[in-house]
Coordinates of C-alpha atoms and ligand atoms in Angstrom, one line a residue:
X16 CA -11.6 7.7 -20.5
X17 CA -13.8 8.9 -17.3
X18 CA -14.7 12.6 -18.4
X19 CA -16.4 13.7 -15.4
X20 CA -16.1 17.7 -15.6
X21 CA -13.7 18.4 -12.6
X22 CA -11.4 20.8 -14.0
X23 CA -7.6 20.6 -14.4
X24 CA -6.0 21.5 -10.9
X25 CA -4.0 24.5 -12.5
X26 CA -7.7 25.9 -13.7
X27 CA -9.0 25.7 -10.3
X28 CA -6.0 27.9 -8.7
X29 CA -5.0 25.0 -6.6
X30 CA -2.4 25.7 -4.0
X31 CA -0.9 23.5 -1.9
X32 CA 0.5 24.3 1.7
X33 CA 4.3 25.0 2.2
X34 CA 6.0 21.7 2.5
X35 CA 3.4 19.6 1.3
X36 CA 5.0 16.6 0.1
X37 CA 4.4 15.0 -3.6
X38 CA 6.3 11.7 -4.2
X39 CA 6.0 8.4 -5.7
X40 CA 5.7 4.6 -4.3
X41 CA 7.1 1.4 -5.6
X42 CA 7.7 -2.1 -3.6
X43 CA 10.4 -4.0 -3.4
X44 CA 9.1 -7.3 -5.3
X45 CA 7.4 -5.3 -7.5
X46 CA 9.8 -3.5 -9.4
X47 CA 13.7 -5.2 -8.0
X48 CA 14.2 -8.5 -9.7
X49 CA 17.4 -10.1 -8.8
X50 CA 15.7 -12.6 -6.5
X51 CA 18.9 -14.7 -6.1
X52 CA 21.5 -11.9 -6.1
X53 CA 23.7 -11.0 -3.3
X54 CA 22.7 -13.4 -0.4
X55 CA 18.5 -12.5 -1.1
X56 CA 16.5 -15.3 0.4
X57 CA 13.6 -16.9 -1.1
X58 CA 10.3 -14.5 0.0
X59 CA 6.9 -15.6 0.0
X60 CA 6.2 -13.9 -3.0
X61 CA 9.2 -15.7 -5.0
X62 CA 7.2 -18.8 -3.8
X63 CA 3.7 -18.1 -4.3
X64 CA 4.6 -16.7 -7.8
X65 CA 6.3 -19.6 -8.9
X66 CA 3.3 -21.9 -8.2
X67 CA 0.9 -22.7 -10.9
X68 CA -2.1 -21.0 -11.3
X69 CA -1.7 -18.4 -8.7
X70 CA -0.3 -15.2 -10.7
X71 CA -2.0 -14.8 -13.9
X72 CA 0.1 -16.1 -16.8
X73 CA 2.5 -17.7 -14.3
X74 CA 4.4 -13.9 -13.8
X75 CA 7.1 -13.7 -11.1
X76 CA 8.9 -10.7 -10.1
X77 CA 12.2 -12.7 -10.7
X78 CA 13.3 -9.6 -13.2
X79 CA 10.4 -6.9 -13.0
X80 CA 11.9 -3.8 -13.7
X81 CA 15.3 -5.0 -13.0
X82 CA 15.0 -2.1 -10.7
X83 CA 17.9 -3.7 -8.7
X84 CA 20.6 -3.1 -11.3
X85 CA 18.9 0.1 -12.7
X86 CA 18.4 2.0 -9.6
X87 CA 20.9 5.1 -10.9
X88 CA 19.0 5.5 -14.0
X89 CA 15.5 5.3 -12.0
X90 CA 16.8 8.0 -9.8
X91 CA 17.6 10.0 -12.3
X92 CA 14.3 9.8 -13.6
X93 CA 12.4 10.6 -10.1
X94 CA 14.9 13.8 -10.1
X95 CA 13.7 14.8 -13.6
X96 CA 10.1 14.5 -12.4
X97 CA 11.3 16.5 -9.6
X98 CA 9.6 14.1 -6.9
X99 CA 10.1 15.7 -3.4
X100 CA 9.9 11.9 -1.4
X101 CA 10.4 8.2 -2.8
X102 CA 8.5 5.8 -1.2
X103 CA 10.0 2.7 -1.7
X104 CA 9.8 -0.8 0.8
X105 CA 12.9 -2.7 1.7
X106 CA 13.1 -7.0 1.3
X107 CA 13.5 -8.2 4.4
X108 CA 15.3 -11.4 2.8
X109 CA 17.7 -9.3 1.7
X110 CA 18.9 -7.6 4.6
X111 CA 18.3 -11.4 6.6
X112 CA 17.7 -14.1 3.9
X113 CA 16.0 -16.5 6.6
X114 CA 14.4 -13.6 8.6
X115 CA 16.7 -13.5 11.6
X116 CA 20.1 -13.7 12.4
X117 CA 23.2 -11.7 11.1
X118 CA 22.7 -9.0 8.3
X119 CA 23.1 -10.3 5.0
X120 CA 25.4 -6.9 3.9
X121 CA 25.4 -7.2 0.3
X122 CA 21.8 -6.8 0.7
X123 CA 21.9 -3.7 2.8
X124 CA 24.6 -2.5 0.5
X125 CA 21.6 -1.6 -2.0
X126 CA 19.1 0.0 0.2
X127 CA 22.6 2.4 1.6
X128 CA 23.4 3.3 -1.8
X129 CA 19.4 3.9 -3.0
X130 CA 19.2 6.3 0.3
X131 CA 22.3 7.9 -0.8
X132 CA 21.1 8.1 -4.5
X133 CA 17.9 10.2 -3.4
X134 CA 20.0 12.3 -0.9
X135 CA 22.4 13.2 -3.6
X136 CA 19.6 14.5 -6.1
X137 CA 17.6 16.2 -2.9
X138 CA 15.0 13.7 -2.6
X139 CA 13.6 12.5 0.6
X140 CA 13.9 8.8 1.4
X141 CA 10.8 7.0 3.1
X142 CA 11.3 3.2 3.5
X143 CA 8.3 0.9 4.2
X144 CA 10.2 -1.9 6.6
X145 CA 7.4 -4.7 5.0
X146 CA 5.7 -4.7 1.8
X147 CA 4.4 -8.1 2.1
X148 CA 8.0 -10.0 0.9
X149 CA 8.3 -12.4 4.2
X150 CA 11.1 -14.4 4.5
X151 CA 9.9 -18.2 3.3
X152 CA 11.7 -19.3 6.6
X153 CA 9.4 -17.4 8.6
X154 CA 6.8 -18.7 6.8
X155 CA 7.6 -22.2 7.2
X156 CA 7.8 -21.7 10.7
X157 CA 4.0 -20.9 10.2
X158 CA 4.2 -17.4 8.9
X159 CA 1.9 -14.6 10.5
X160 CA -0.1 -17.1 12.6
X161 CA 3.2 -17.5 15.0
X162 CA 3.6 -14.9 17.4
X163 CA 7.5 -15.0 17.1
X164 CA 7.2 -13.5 13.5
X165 CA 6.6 -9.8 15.0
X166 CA 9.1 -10.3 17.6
X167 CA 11.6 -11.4 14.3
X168 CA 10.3 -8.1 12.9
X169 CA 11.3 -5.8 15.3
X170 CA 14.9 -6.7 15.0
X171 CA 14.8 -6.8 11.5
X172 CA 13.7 -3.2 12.0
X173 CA 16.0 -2.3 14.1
X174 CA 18.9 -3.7 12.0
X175 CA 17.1 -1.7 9.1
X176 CA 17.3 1.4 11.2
X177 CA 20.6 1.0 12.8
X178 CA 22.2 1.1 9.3
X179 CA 19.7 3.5 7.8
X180 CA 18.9 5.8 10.7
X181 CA 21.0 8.6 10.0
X182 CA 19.9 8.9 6.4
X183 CA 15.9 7.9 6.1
X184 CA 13.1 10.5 7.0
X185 CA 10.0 8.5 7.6
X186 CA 10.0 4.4 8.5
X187 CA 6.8 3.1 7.6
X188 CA 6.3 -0.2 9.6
X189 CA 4.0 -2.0 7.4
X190 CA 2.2 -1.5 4.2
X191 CA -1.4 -2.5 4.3
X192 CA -1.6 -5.4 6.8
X193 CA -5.4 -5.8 5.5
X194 CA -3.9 -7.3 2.3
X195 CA -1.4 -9.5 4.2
X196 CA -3.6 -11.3 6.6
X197 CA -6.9 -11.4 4.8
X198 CA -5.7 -12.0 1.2
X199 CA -2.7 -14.3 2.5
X200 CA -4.3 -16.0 4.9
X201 CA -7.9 -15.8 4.6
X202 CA -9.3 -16.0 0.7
X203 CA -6.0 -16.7 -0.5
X204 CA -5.1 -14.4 -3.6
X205 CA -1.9 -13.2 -2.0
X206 CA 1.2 -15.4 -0.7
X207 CA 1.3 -17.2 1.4
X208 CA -2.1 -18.2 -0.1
X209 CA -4.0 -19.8 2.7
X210 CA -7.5 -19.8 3.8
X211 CA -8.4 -19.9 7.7
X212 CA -10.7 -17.1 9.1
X213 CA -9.2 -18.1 11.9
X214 CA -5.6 -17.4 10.8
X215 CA -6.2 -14.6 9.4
X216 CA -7.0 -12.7 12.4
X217 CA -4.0 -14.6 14.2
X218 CA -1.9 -12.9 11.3
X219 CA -4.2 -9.3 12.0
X220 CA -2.7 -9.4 15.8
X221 CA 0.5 -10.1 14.9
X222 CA 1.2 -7.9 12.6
X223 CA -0.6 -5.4 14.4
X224 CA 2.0 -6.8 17.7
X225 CA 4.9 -6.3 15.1
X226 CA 4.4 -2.4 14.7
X227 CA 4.0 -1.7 18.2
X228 CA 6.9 -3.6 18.7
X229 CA 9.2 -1.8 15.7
X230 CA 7.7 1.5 16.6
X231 CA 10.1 2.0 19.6
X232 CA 12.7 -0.3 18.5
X233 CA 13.4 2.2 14.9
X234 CA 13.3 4.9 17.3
X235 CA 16.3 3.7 19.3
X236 CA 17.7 2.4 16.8
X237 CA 17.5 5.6 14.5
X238 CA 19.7 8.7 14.8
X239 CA 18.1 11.6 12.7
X240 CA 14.5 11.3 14.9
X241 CA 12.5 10.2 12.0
X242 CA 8.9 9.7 11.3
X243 CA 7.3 7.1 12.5
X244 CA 4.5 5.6 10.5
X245 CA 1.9 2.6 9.3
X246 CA 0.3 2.3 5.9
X247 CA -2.9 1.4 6.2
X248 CA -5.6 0.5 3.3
X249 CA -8.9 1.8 5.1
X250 CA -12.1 0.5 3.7
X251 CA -14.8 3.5 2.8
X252 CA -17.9 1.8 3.0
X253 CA -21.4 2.4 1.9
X254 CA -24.6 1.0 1.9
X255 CA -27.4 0.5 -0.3
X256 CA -29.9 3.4 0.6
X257 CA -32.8 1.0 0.1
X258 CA -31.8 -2.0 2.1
X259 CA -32.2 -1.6 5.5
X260 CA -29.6 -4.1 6.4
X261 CA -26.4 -2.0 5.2
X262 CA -25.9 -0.4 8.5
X263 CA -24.9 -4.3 10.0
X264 CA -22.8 -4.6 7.0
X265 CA -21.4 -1.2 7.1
X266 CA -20.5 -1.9 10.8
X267 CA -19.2 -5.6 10.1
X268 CA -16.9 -4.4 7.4
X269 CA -15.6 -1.1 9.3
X270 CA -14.8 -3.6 12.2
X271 CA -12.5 -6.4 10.4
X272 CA -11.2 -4.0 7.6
X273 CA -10.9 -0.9 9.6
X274 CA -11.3 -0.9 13.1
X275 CA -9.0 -4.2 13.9
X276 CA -6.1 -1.8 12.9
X277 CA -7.3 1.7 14.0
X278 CA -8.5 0.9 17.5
X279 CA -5.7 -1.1 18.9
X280 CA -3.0 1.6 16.7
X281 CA -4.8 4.6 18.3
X282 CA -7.0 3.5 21.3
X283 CA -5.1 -0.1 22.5
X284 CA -7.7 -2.0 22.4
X285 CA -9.9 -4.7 20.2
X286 CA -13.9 -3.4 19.2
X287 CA -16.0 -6.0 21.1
X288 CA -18.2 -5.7 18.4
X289 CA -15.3 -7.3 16.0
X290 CA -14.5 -10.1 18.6
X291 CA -18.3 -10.7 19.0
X292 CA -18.7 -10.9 14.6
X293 CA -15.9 -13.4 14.9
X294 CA -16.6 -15.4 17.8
X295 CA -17.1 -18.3 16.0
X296 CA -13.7 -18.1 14.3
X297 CA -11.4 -17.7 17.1
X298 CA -11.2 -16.7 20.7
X299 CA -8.9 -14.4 20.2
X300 CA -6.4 -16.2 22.7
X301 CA -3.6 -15.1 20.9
X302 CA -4.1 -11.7 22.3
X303 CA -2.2 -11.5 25.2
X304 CA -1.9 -8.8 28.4
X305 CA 0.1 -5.5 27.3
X306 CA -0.2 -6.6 23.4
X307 CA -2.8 -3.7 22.7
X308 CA -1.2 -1.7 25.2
X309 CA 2.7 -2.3 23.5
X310 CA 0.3 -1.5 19.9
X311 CA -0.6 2.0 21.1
X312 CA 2.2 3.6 19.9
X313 CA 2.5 7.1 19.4
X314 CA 3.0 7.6 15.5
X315 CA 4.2 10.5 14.0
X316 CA 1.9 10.1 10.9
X317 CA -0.4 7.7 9.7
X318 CA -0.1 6.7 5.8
X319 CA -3.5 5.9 3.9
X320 CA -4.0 4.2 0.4
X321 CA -7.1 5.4 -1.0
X322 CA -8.0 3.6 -4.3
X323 CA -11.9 2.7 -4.5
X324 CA -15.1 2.5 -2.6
X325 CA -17.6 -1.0 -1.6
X326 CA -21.0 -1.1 -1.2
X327 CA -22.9 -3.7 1.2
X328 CA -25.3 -5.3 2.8
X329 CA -26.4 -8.4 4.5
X330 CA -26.8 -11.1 2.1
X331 CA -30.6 -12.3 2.5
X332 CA -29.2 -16.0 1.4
X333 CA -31.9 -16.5 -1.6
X334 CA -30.2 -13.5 -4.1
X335 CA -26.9 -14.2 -5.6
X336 CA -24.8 -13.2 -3.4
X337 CA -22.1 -10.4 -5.2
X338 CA -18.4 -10.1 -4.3
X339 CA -17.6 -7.1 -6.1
X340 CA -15.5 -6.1 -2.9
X341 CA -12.5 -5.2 -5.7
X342 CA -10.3 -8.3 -4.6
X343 CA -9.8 -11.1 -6.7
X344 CA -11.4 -14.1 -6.5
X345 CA -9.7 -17.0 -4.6
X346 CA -10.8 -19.9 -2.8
X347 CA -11.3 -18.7 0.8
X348 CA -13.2 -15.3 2.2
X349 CA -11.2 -12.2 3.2
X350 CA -13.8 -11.4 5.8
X351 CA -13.7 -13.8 8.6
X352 CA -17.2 -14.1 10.4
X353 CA -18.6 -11.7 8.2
X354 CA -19.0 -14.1 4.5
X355 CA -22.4 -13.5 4.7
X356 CA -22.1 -9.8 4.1
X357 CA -22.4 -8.9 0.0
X358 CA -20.6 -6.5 -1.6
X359 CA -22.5 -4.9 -4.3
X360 CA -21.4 -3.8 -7.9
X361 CA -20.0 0.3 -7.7
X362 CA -21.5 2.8 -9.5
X363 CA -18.7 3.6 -12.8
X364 CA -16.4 4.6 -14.4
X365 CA -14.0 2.3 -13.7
X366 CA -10.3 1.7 -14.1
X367 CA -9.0 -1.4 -15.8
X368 CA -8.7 -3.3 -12.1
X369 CA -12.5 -2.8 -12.7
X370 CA -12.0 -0.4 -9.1
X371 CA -14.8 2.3 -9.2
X372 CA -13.3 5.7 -9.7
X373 CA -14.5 7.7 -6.5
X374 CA -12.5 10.8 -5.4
X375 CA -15.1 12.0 -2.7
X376 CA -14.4 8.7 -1.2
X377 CA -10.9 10.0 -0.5
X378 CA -11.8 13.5 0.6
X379 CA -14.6 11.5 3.2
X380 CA -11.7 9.4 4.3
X381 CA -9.4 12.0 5.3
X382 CA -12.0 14.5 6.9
X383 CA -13.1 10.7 9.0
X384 CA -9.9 10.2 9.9
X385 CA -9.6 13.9 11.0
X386 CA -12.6 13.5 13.4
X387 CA -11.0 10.1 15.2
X388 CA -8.1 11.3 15.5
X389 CA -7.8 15.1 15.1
X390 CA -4.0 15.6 15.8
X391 CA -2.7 13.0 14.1
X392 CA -1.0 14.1 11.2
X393 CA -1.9 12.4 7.6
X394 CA -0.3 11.4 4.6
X395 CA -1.5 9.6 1.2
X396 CA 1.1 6.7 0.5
X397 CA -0.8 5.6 -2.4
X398 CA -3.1 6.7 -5.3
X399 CA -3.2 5.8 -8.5
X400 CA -5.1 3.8 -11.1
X401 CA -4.4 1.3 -13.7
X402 CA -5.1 1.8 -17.7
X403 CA -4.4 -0.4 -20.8
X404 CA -2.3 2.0 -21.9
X405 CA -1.1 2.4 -25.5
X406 CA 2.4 3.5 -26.8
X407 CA 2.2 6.2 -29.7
X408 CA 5.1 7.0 -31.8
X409 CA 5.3 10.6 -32.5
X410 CA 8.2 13.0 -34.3
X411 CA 9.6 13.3 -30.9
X412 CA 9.5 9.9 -29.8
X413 CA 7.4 7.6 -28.4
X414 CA 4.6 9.1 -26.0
X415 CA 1.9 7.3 -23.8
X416 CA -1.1 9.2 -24.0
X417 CA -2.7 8.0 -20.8
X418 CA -5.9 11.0 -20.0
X419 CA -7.8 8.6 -18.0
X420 CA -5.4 8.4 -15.3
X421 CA -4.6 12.1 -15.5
X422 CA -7.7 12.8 -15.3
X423 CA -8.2 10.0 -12.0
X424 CA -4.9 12.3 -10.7
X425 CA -6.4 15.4 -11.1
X426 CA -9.7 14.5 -9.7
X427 CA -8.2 12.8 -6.6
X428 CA -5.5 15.4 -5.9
X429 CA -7.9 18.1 -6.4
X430 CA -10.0 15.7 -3.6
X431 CA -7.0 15.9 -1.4
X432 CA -7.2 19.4 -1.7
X433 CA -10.6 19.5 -0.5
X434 CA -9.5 17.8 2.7
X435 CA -6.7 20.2 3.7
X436 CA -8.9 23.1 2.6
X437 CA -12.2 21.3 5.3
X438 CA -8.7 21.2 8.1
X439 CA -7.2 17.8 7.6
X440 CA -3.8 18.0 8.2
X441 CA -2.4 16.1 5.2
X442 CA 1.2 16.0 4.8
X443 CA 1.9 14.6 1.3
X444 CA 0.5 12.4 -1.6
X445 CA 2.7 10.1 -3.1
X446 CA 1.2 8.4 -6.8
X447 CA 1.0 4.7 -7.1
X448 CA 3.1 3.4 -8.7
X449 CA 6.4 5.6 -10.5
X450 CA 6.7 2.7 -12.8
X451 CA 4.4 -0.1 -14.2
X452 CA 5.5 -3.0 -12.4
X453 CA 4.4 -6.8 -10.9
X454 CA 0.8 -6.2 -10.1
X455 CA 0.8 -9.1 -7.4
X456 CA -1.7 -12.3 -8.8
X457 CA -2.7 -9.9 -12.0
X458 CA 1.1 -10.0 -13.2
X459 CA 2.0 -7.7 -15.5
X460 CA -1.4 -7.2 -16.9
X461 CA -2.3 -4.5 -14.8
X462 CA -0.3 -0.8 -15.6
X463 CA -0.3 1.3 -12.5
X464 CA 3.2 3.3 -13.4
X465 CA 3.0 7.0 -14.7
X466 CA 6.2 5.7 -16.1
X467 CA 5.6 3.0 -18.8
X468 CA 8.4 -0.2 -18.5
X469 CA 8.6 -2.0 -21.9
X470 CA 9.3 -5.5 -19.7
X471 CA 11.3 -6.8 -23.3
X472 CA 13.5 -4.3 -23.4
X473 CA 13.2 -2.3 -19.4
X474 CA 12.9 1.0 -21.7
X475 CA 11.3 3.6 -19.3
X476 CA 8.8 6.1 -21.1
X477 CA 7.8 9.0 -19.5
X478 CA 3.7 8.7 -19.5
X479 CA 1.5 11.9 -20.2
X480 CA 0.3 11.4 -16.1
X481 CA 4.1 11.6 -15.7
X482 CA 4.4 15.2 -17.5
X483 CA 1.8 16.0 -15.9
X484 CA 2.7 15.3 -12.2
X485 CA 6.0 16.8 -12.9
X486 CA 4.1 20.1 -13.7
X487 CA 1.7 19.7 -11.2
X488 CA 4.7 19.7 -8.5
X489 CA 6.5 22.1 -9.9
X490 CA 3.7 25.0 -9.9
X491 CA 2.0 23.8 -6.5
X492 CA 2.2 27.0 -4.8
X493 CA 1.6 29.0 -7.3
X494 CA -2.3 30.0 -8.4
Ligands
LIG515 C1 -2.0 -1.7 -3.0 C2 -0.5 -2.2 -2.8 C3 0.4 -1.9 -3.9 C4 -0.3 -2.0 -5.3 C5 -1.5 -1.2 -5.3 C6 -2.2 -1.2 -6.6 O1 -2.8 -2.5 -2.3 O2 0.0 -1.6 -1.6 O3 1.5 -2.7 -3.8 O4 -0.4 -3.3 -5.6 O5 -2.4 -1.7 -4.3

């Protein structure tokens, strides 16, 4: 377990502002199942899963929590944690099973009566429109790379809003677009598992294209004037005080991981210091006039998932080079025009991702995000670490003692805290994940949940980190 001396949050008189938010997050091919129920189309995840040797031990998410036909009982169970907010992300093949055309009702079906689950026991609904499940149609029609995918997205969005929009609180257009065109197009460890720099930074624009473009559309299309919102996965990036080249990295990896999405989101425009690093991958072409401009889109809050920190610098082409950059290994680079940067092994503890465990790194985050962009409101969307955990039977039934990731809660919530109290206007902090669930190419081998899933028999178990959050939210304004 990482002892580390910070001191339970209700020993340090920790109060958090009136209408600060705590919730949970899940995704939809993480934790649904029923891939073929109800008119779902095929994803890119249904596809990439069921190819050899790209999820570890061949996992799918074809049943996963069975979340689909257990949605009353898991509601029940965010109400008895007493959750404020569920972040959960809608399929887009199951609202449009080839990713345009009509709706696909059945599918929409779910997501109405989920809404109307969390209404009915007081909890606030915040859908993510994409957490990474594309329609396989769209990506046989080349995927992220084809400019026509974000214009497919905004309808989707605004079918998702039309039917939605008088019951959802906060849209999030995308979660983590990083993940989505570095990992699935440029090294490869996510679907749709290709490798081209240059594709990759296609896919960058366009999904970047695809917000801007949703952004207004869920606002029509919505009638209870929601939140607006992106999920982003910054990068926090530092160097290696004695090499004199981790100020190039630092700026190389702040450009493609950081700055591709920031600047355009909250400036309209591309860095020329990220089109110059990637010159030789593409021309950028696909940018076209009024793209950054239709990206800068006023957002109502901007959604950060804070996990770990890197360490780099230039690789001097004679060392090893490292790639502990937290991402699993796959045949291609997730850094376009930057391969030559090397990302150094963290300082400990670690959690069982083998991510370093670094709360500061969220309270330097959120004050750095305060000082680019000091009225727009924040939010966590993620947070949250994954144990082996074990199952202990006791007198009263079968507990999960899991202290390392209370303790990584405690430590990262009291980090929040830190932020709000240095003036960042942080809205909420939702834990990753409510359940353990399809960890994306780890499978099931990787526990995020603060609710345990036995995958044999879907029995839910309340974790200790679940007892403990539901404490934690239920004495958060009090000293
Ligand atoms: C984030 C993803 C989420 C989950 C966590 C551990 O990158 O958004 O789905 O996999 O990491």
């Amino acid at each position: 377990m990482a002892t580390t001396g910070t001191p339970d949050y209700r020993d340090q008189g920790l109060v958090f502002p009136e209408g600060f938010v705590f919730g949970s997050a899940t995704a939809s091919y993480q934790i649904e199942g029923a891939v073929r129920e109800d008119g779902r189309g095929p994803s890119i995840w249904d596809t990439f899963s069921h190819t050899p040797g790209r999820v570890v031990n061949g996992d799918t998410g074809d049943v996963a929590c069975d979340h689909y036909h257990r949605a009353d009982a898991d509601l029940d169970l965010m109400k008895d944690l007493g959750l404020d907010a569920y972040r959960f992300s809608i399929a887009w093949p199951r609202i449009q099973p080839t990713g345009s055309g009509a709706v696909n009702r059945a599918g929409l079906e779910f997501y109405s009566r989920l809404v109307d689950g969390l209404l009915a026991r007081g909890i606030t609904p915040v859908a993510t429109l994409y957490h990474w499940d594309l329609p396989q149609a769209l990506e046989d029609a080349n995927g992220w790379v084809n400019r026509d995918t974000a214009y497919r997205f905004a309808e989707y969005a605004a079918l998702a809003a039309e039917a939605l929009g008088d019951r959802v609180q906060t849209w999030t257009t995308l979660n983590e677009p990083w993940c989505t065109a570095y990992l699935g197009y440029g090294s490869g460890a996510h679907a749709p598992g290709r490798t081209s720099g240059a594709d990759a930074l296609a896919a960058v624009h366009h999904l970047n294209l695809a917000h801007g473009l949703a952004v207004p559309e869920i606002r029509r299309a919505a009638r209870n004037a929601p939140d607006v919102s992106i999920t982003l996965n910054l990068h926090v990036i530092r160097g290696d005080d004695d090499d004199d080249t981790s100020p190039e990295a630092i700026r190389r990896i702040d450009a493609l991981a950081n700055r591709a999405f920031l600047s355009p989101l909250l400036q309209g425009r591309y860095d020329a210091d990220l089109l110059e690093d990637t010159a030789a991958v593409t021309d950028w072409a696909f940018v076209r006039d009024g793209d950054a401009a239709q990206i800068h889109q006023p957002i109502d809050v901007l959604g950060v998932n804070y996990y770990s920190t890197v360490t780099v610098r230039m690789w001097d082409g004679v060392a090893p080079r490292k790639n502990a950059d937290g991402h699993q290994g796959a045949a291609g680079s997730p850094w376009p025009g930057s391969e030559h940067v090397e990302f150094l092994e963290q300082p400990g503890p670690y959690t069982d991702m083998g991510w370093n465990i670094a709360p500061d790194g969220l309270e330097e985050l959120l004050v750095s995000l305060r000082e680019r962009c000091p009225e727009q409101p924040l939010m966590v969307t993620e947070n949250g670490a994954a144990f082996p955990d074990r199952v202990v039977e006791t007198d009263a039934g079968r507990r999960v003692p899991d202290a390392a990731r209370v303790d990584y809660l405690n430590r990262h919530v009291t980090a929040a805290h830190r932020a709000i109290a240095r003036g960042v206007d942080l809205r909420g902090y939702y834990v990753w994940s409510l359940l353990d669930n399809f960890e994306w190419g780890y499978g099931y081998t990787k526990r995020f949940g603060i609710v345990r899933v036995d995958y044999e028999t879907q029995e839910r178990i309340l974790k200790d980190s679940a007892r403990w959050f539901q404490e934690l939210i239920a004495t958060r304004t009090t000293p």
